CSV table of C-alpha atoms and ligand atoms in Angstrom, one decimal:
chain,number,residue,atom,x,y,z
A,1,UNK,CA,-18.8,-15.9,-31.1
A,2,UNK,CA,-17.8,-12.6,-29.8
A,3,UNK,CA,-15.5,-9.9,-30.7
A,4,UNK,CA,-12.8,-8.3,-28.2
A,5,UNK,CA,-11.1,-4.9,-28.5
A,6,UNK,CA,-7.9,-5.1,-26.1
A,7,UNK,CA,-6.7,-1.6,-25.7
A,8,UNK,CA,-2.9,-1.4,-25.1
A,9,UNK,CA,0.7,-3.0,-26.1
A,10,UNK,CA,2.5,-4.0,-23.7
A,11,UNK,CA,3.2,-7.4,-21.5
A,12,UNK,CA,-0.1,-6.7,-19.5
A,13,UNK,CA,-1.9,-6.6,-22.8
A,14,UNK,CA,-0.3,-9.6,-23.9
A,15,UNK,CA,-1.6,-11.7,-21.1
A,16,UNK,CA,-5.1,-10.0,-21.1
A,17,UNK,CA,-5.1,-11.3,-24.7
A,18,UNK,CA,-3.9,-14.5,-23.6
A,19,UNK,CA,-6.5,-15.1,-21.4
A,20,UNK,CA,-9.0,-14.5,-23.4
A,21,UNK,CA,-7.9,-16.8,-25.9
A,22,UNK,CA,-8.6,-19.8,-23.6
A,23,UNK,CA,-12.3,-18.4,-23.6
A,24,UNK,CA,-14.3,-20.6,-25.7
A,25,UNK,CA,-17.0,-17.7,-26.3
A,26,UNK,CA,-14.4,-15.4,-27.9
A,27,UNK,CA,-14.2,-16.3,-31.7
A,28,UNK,CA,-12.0,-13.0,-32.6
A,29,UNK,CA,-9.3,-10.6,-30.4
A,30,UNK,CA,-7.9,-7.0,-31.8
A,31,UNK,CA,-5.0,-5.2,-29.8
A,32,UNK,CA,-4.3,-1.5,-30.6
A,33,UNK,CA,-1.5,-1.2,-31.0
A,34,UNK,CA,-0.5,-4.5,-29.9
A,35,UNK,CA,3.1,-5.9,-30.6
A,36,UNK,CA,4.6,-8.4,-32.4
A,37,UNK,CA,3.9,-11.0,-29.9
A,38,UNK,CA,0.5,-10.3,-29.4
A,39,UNK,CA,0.2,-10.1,-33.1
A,40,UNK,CA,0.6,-13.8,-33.1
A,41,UNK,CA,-2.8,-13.9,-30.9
A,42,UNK,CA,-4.7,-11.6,-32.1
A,43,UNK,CA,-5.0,-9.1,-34.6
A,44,UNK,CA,-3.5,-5.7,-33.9
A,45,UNK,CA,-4.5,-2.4,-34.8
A,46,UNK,CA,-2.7,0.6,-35.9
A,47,UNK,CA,-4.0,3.0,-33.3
A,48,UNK,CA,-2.9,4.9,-30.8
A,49,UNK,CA,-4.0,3.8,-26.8
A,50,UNK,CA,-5.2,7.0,-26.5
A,51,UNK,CA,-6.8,7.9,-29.7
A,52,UNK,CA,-10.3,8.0,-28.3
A,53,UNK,CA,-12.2,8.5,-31.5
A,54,UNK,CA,-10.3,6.4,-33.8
A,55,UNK,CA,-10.9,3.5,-31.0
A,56,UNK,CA,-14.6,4.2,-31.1
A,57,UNK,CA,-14.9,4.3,-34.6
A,58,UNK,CA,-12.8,1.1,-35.3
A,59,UNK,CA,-14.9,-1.0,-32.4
A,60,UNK,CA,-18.1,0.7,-34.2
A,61,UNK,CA,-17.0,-0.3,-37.6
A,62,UNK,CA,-15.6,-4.0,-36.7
A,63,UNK,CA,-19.2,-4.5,-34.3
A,64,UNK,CA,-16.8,-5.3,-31.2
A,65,UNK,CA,-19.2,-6.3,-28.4
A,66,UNK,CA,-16.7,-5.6,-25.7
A,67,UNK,CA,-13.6,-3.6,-25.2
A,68,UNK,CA,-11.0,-4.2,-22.3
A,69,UNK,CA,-8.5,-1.3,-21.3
A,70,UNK,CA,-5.2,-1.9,-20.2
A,71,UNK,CA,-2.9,1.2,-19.3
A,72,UNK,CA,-4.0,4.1,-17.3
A,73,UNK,CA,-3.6,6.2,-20.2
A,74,UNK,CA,-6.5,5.7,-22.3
A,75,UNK,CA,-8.2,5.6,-18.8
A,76,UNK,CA,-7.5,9.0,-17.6
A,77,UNK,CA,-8.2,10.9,-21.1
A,78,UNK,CA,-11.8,9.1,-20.8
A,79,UNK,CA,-12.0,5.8,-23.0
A,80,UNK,CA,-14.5,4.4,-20.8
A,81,UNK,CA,-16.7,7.7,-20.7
A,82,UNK,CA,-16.2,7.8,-24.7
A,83,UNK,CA,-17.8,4.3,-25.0
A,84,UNK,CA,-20.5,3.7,-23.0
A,85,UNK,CA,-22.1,7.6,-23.9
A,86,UNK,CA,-22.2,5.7,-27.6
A,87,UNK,CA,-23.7,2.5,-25.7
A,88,UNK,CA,-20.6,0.5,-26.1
A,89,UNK,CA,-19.3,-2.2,-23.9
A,90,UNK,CA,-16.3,-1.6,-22.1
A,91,UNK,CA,-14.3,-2.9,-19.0
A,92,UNK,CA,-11.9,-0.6,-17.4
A,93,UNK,CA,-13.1,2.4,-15.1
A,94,UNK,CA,-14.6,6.0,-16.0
A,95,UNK,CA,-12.2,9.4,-15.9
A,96,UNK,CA,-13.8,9.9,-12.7
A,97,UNK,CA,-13.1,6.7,-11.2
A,98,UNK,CA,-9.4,6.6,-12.2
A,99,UNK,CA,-8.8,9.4,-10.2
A,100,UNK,CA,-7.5,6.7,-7.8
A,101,UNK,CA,-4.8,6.3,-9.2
A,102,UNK,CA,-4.4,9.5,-11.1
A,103,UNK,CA,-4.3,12.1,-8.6
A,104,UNK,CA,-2.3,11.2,-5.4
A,105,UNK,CA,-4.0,13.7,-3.3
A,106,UNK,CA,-7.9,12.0,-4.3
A,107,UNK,CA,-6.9,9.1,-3.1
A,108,UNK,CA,-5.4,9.9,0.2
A,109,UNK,CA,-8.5,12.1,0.4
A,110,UNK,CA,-10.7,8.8,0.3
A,111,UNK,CA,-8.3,6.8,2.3
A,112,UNK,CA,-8.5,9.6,4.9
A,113,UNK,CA,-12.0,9.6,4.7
A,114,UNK,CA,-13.0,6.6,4.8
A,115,UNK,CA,-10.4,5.3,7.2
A,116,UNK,CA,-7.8,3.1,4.9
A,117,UNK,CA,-4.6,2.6,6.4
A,118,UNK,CA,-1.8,4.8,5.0
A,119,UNK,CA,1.2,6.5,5.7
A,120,UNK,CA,0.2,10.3,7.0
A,121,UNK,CA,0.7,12.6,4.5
A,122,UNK,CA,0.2,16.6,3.9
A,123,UNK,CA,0.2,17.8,-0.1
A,124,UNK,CA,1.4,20.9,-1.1
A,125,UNK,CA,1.7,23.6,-4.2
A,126,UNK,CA,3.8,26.0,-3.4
A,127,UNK,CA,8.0,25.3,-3.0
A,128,UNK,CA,8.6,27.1,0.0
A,129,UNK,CA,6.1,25.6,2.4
A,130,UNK,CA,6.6,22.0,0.8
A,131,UNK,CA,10.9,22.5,1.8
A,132,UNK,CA,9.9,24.1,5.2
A,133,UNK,CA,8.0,21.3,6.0
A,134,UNK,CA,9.9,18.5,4.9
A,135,UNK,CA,13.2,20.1,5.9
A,136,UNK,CA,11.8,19.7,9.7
A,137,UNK,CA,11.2,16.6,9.2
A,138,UNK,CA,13.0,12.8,9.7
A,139,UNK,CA,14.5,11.6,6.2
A,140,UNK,CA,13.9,9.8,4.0
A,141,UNK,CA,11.4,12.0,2.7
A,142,UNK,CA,9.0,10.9,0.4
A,143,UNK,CA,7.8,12.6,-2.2
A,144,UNK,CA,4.8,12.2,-4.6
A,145,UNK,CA,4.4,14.1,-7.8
A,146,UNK,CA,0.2,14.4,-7.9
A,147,UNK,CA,-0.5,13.2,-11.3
A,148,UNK,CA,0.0,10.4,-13.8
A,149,UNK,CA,4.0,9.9,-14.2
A,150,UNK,CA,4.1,6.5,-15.3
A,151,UNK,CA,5.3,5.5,-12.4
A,152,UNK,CA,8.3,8.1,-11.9
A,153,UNK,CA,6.6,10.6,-10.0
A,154,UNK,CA,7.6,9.4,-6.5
A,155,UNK,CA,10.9,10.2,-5.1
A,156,UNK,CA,12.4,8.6,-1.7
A,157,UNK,CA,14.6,11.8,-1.0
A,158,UNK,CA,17.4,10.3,1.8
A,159,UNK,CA,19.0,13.2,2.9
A,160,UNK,CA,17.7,17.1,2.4
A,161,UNK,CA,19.9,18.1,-0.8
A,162,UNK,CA,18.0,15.4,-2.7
A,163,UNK,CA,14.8,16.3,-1.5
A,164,UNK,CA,14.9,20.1,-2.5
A,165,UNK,CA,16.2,18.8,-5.8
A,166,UNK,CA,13.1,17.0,-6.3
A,167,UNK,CA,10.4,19.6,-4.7
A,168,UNK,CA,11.9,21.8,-7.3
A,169,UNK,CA,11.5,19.4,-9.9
A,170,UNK,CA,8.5,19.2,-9.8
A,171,UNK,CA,6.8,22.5,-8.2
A,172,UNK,CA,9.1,24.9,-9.8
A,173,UNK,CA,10.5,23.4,-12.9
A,174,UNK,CA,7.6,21.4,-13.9
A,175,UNK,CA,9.8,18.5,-15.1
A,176,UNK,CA,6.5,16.9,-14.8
A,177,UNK,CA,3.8,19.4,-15.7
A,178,UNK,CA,1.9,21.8,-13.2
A,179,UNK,CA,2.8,21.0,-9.6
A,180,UNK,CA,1.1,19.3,-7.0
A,181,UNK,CA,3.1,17.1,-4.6
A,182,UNK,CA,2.0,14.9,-1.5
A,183,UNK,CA,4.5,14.5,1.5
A,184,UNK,CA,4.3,11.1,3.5
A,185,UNK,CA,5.9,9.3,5.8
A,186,UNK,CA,8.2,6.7,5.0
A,187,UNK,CA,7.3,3.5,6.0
A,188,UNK,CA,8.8,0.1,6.1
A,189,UNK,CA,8.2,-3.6,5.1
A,190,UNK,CA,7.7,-6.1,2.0
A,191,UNK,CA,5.5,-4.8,-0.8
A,192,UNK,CA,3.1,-6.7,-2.8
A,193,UNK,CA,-0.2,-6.1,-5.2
A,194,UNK,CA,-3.6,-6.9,-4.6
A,195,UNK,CA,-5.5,-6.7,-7.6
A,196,UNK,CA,-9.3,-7.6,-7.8
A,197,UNK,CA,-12.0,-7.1,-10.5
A,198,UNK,CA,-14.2,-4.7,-9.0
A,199,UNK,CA,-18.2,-4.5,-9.9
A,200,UNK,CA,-19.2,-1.3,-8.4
A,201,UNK,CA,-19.2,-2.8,-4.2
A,202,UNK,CA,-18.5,-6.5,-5.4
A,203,UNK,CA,-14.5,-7.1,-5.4
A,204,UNK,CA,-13.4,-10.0,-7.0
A,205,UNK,CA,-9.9,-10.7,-5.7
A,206,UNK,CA,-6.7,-12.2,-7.6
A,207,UNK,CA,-4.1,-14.2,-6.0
A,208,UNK,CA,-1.1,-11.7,-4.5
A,209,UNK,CA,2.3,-11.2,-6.7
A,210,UNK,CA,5.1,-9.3,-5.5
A,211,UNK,CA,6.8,-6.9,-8.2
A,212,UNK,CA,10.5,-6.1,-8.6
A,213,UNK,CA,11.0,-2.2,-9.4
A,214,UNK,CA,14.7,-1.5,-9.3
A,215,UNK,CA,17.1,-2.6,-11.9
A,216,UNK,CA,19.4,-4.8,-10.7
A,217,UNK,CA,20.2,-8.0,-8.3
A,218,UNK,CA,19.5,-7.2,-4.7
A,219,UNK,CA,17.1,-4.8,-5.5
A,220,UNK,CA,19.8,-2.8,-6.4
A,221,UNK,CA,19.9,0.5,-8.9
A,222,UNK,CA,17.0,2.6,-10.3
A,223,UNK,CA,13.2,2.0,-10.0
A,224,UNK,CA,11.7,1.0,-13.2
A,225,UNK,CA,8.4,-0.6,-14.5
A,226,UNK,CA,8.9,-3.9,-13.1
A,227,UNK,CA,12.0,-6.3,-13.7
A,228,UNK,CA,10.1,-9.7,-12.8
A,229,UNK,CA,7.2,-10.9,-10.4
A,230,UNK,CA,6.1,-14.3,-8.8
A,231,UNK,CA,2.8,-15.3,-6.6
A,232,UNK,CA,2.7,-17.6,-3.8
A,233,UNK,CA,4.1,-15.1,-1.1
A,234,UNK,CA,5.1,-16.9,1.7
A,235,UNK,CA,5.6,-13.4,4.3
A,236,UNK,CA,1.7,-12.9,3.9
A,237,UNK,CA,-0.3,-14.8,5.5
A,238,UNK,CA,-4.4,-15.9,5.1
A,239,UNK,CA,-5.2,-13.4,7.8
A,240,UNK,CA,-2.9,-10.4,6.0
A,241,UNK,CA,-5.0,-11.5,3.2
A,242,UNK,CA,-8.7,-11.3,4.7
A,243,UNK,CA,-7.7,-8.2,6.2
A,244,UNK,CA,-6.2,-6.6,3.3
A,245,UNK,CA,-9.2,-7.4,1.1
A,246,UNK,CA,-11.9,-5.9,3.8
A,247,UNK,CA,-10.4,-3.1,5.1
A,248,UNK,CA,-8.5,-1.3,1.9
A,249,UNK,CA,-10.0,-2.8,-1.2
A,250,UNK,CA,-13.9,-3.2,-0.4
A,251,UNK,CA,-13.4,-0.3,1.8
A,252,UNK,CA,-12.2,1.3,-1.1
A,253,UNK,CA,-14.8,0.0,-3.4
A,254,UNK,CA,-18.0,1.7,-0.8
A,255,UNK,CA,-16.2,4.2,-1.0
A,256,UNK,CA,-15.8,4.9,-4.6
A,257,UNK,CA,-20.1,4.0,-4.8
A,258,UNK,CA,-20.6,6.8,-2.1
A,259,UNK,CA,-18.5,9.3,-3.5
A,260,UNK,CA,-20.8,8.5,-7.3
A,261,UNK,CA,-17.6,7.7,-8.8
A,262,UNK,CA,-18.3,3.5,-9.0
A,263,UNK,CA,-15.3,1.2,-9.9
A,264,UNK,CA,-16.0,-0.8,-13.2
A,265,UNK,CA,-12.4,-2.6,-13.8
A,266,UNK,CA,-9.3,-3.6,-11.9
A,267,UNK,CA,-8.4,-2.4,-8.7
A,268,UNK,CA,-5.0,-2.8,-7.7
A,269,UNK,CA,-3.6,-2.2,-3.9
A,270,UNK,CA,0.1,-1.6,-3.7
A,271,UNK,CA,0.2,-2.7,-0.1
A,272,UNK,CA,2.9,-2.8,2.2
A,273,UNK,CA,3.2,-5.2,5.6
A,274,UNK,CA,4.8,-2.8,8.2
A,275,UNK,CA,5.3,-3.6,11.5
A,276,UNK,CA,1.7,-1.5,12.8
A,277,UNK,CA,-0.2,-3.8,9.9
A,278,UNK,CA,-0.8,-3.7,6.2
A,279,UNK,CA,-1.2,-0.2,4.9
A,280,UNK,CA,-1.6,1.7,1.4
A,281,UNK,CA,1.2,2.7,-0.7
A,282,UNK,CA,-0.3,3.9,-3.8
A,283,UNK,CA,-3.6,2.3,-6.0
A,284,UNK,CA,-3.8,2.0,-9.4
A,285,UNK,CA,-7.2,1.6,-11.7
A,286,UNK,CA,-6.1,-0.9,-14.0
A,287,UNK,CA,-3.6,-4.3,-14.0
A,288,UNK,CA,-0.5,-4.2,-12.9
A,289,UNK,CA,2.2,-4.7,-15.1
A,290,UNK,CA,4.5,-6.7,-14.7
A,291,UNK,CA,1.9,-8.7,-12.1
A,292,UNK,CA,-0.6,-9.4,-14.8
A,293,UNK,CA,2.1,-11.3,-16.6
A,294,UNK,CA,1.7,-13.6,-13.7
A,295,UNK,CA,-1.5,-13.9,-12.2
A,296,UNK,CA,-3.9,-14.5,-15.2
A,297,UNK,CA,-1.9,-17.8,-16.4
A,298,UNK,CA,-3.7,-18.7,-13.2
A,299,UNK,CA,-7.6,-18.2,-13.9
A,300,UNK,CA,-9.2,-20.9,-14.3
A,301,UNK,CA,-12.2,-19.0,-14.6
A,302,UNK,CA,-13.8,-17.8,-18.1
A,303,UNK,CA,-12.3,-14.2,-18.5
A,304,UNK,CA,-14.8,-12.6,-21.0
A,305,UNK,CA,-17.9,-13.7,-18.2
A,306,UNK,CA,-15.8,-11.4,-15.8
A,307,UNK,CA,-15.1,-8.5,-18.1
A,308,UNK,CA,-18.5,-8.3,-19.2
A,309,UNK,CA,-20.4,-8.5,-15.9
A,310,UNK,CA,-18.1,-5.6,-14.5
A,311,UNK,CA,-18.7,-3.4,-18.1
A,312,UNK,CA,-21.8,-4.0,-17.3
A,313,UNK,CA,-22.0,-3.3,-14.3
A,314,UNK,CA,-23.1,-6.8,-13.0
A,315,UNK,CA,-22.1,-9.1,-10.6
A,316,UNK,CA,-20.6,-12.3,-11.5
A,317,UNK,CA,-19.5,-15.9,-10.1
A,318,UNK,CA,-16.3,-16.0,-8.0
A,319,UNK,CA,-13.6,-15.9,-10.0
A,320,UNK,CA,-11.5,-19.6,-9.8
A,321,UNK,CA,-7.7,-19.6,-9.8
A,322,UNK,CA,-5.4,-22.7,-10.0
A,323,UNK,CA,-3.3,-23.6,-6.2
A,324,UNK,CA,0.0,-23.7,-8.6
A,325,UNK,CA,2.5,-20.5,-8.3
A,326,UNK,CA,4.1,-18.2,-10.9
A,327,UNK,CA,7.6,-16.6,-12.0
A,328,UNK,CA,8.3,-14.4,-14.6
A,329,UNK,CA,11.3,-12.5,-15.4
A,330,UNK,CA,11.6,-9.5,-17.5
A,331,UNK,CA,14.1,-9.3,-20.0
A,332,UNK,CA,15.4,-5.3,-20.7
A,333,UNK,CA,17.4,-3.4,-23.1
A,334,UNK,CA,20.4,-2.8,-21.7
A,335,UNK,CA,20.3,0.6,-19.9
A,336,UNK,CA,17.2,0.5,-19.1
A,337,UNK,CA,15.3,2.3,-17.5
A,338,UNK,CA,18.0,5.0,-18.6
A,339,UNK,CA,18.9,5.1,-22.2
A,340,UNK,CA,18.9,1.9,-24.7
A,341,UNK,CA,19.5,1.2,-28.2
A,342,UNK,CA,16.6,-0.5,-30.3
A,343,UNK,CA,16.5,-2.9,-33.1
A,344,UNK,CA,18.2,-5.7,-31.7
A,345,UNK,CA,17.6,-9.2,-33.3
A,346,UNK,CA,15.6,-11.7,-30.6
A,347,UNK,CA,16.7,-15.1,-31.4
A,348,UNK,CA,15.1,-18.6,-29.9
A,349,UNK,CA,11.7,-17.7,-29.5
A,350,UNK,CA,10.4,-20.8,-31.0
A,351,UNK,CA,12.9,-23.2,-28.7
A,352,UNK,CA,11.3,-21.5,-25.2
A,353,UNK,CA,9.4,-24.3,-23.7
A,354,UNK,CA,7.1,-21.7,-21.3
A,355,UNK,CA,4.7,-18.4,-21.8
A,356,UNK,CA,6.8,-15.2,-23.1
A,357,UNK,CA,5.1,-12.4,-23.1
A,358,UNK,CA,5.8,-9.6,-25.3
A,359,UNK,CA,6.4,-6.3,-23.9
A,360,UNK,CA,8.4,-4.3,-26.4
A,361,UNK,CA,9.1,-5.9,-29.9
A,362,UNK,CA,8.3,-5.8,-33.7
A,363,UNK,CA,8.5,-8.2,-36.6
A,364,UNK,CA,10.5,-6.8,-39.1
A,365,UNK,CA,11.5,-9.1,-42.2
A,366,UNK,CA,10.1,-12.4,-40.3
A,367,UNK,CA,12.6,-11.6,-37.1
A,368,UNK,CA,11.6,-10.3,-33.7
A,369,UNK,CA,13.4,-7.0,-33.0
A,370,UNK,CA,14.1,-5.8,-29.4
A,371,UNK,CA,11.5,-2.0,-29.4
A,372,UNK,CA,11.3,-1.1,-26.2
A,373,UNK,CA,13.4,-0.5,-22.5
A,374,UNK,CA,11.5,-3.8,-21.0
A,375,UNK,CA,11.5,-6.3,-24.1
A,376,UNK,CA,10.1,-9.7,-23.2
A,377,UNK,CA,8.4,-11.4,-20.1
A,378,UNK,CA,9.4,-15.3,-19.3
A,379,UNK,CA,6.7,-17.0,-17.3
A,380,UNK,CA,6.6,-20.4,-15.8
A,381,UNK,CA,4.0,-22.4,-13.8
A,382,UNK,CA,5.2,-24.7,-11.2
A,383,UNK,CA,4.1,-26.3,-7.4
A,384,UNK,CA,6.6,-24.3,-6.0
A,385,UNK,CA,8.5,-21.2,-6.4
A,386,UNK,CA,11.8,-22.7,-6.5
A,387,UNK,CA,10.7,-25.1,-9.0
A,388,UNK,CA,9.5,-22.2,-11.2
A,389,UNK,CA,12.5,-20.3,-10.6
A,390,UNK,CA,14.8,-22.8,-12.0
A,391,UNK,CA,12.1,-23.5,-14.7
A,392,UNK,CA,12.4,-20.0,-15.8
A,393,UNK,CA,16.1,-19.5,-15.9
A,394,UNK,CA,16.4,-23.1,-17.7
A,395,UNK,CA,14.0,-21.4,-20.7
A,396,UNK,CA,15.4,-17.4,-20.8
A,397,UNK,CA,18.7,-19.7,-21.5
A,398,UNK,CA,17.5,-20.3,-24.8
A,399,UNK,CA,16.9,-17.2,-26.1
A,400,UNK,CA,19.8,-15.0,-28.0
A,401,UNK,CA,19.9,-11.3,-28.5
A,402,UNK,CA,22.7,-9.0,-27.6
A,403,UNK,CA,21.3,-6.5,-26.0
A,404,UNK,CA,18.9,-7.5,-23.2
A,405,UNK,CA,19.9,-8.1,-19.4
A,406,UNK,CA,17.6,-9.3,-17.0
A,407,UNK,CA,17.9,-10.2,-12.6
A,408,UNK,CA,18.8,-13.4,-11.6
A,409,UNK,CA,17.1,-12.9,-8.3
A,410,UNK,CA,13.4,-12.8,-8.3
A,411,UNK,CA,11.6,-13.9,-5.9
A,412,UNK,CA,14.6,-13.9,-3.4
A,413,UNK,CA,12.4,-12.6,-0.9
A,414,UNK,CA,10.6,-15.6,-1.0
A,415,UNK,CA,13.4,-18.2,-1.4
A,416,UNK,CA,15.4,-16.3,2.1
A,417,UNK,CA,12.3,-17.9,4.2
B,1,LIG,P1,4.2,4.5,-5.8
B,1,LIG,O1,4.3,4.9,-7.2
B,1,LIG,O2,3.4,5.3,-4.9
B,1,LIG,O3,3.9,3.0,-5.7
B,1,LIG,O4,5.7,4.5,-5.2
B,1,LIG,C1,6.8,3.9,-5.9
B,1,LIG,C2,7.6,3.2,-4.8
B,1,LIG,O5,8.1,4.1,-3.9
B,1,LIG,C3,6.8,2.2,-4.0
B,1,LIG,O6,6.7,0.9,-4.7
B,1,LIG,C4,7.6,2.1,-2.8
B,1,LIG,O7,8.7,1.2,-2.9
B,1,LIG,C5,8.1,3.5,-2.6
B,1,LIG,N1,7.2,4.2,-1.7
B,1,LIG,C6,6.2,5.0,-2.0
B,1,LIG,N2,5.6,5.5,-0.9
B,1,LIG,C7,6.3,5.1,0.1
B,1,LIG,C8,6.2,5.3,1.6
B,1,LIG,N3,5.3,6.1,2.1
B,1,LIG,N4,7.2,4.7,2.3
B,1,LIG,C9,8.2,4.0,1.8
B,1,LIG,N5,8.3,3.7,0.5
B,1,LIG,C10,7.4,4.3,-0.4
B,2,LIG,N1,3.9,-3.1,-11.3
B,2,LIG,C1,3.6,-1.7,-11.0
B,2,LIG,C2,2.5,-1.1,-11.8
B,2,LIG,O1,1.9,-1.8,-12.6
B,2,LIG,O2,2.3,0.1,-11.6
C-alpha cells in the first residue's frame, strides 16, 4: 500500500486528501500542515508548506513514495525541484514551470507567442510611463501586479484616481514587493476554470466550475479567494469546451515543452466567454480553490494512477468523471476578506448529511474552532444544480457558530438561464 505526502491546508488540500482516500492503492495520507478536518483523514504534519527541507526530510524519513502539492507557494520556492534532485516522487510543477502563474508578464509572453487568446496588454516598471499610458486610455483599467499575490494583485481601476492609487501601490510603494505591473484591456463576459492534469503535451481535462470571488450576494463587495463554486455550466457549451481545451490549454502545454519548461501537475485556465470568443484571464499551476472542492467529488477515476503518471512524467488513461453536478458554498468569518475574529466554536458538524470541507479550523479541547477568513466548504452532489442548491442550503442549516456568513446566491448565473 502506498504512502502520500499532501502538501498544503486548506479546502483544496482537503479534497485532494479526499480523493485519495477512495483510492484502494493508498494504505496511508500525511497533510502538512493540514487542518482539523483533514486531520480526520489523514495524518497531519507540523510543517510549514514551504519548509522545503523539513518536507524532504519528513517524506525521506516516513519512505513516502509520492508527494502532491497544493498551493502555489511551495511551488514557486521550488518543492518540486527539491524532490526530484533527491529522486523523489512528486506531482505539482518545477519553479520554472510555475512561472505561469507566477509572473504575469511570462505568461502573456507565451500566450503572445504562441498565439493564446488574451486581452492585449503592455507591462511596465517605471510609474510615470505606466500612468501616461493608462491615463490615455478607456477605463476601467486593469491592472496586474507581476508576481505571486495570492490572488490580490489585480486591480480593476474604474476611473483614473483609483488607478494612479494602485500603480503607486504597487511600483512606488511596494505594498507588494519590487514592482512590475501588466496593463490589459478590460474585457467582458462569464468566467469559469478549466483545470486539467497536465503530463508534459498530454492534458487531461476536468469538468468546468465557475468560482464566486466577491463577498457578498450579487457578486457584490470585495474580491476574495472564492465564496462558493458549482459545475455543470449551462452558458458554455461542448464547442466552447473543445475549443477552449485545444487552443489555450494544449496550446499552452507545447508550449511549456518548447520553451524546456514541461508542465508536470495541474493546469488551470481562468477563461472568460467574451463576445470575440473564449480568451485568457490569468493561469494558475496548481488546483483551484475553491473549484477543487467541487470537481474531484466527481472522479471516478483512481487519483493516485493520475498523480503518479504526471510525477513521473508518464502518460495515463483518460481520466473518468461522474455526469452528476456540484455546489459548494463557503462559509467565512465575518469580515472577511477584511478583518475577522478567530476562535469561534463550530457546532453541527456531525448532523451535516453532505461533504464539508475544511478550509480554516482547529480542534481545540475535542471542538472545531473557526481559524481562518474562509472556514468551511459545504458540497453536495445532485442531477441538477437546483437540486444541489437546495441540497446545500438544507445541510449549511445545520451547522451553528456565530461568526461565519456565507452567499445565498451561488450558482445564480446558472439558475437565471
Ligand atoms: P486574475 O487574478 O488575473 O484572475 O484577476 C482577478 C479577477 O480580475 C478575475 O477573476 C477577473 O474577474 C478580473 N480580471 C482580470 N483581468 C481582467 C480583464 N482583462 N478584464 C476584465 N476583468 C479582469
Ligand atoms: N479560485 C481561484 C483560485 O484558485 O485562484
Amino acid at each position: 500500500m502506498k504512502k502520500v505526502l499532501v502538501i498544503g491546508g486548506g479546502g483544496r488540500e482537503h479534497a485532494i486528501v479526499d480523493a485519495l482516500s477512495r483510492s484502494p492503492q493508498v494504505g496511508k495520507i500525511f497533510c502538512a500542515p493540514g487542518n482539523a478536518g483533514i486531520a480526520q483523514q489523514a495524518q497531519t504534519v507540523a510543517i510549514k508548506d514551504t519548509d522545503v527541507d523539513a518536507l524532504l526530510e519528513f517524506a525521506k524519513r516516513e519512505g513516502i513514495d509520492l508527494t502532491v502539492v497544493g498551493p502555489e507557494a511551495a511551488l514557486a520556492v521550488g518543492v518540486v525541484d527539491a524532490f526530484r534532485a533527491e529522486g523523489l516522487k512528486i506531482f505539482g510543477h518545477t519553479k520554472s514551470a510555475t512561472r505561469i502563474e507566477s509572473s504575469k508578464e511570462f505568461a502573456k509572453q507565451i500566450m503572445e507567442k504562441y498565439g493564446v487568446p488574451t486581452a492585449s496588454y503592455k507591462s511596465f516598471t517605471d510609474y510615470d510611463a505606466a500612468w501616461d499610458y493608462v491615463k490615455a486610455r478607456p477605463f476601467p483599467a486593469v491592472l496586474k501586479y507581476d508576481g505571486l499575490a495570492a490572488g490580490k494583485g489585480v486591480v480593476i481601476a474604474e476611473n483614473p484616481e483609483e488607478a494612479q492609487a494602485a500603480l503607486k501601490d504597487m511600483l512606488l510603494d511596494s505594498a507588494f514587493g519590487e514592482g512590475k505591473v501588466v496593463v490589459e484591456d478590460f474585457l467582458t463576459g462569464p468566467e469559469f476554470s478549466f483545470m486539467c492534469f497536465v503530463s508534459g503535451r498530454k492534458v487531461y481535462p476536468m469538468p468546468l466550475a465557475q468560482d464566486h470571488k466577491r463577498a457578498y450576494d450579487g457578486d457584490k463587495g470585495p474580491n476574495t479567494g472564492g465564496m462558493g463554486a458549482y459545475t455543470g455550466l449551462p452558458f458554455i457549451t461542448a464547442e466552447d469546451e473543445a475549443i477552449a481545451y485545444e487552443s489555450i490549454l494544449c496550446k499552452v502545454a507545447d508550449a511549456m515543452v518548447q520553451e524546456s519548461c514541461p508542465l508536470s501537475g495541474v493546469l488551470y485556465g481562468g477563461l472568460m466567454k467574451t463576445a470575440d470568443g473564449i480568451k485568457v484571464i490569468e493561469f494558475n499551476a496548481r488546483f483551484g480553490d475553491p473549484e477543487t472542492e467541487v470537481v474531484l467529488p466527481l472522479i471516478e477515476s483512481d487519483i493516485y494512477d493520475i498523480f503518479e503518471a504526471v510525477a513521473e512524467g508518464r502518460e495515463t488513461a483518460e481520466p473518468c468523471f461522474v455526469k452528476d453536478v456540484t455546489m459548494g458554498v463557503v462559509l467565512a468569518s465575518k469580515g472577511y476578506p477584511g478583518h475577522y475574529e478567530k476562535g469561534f466554536e463550530i457546532e453541527g458538524l456531525d448532523k451535516v448529511g453532505c461533504r464539508v470541507y475544511h478550509m480554516g479550523t482547529k480542534a481545540s479541547d475535542g471542538k472545531i474552532l473557526t481559524a481562518g477568513g474562509r472556514v468551511l466548504m459545504c458540497v453536495c452532489r445532485a442531477d441538477s444544480i437546483l437540486e444541489a442548491k437546495d441540497k446545500v442550503y438544507k445541510e449549511i442549516n445545520r451547522l451553528h457558530c456565530d461568526n461565519l456568513f456565507y452567499r445565498k446566491d451561488i450558482a445564480h448565473i446558472a439558475l437565471e438561464k
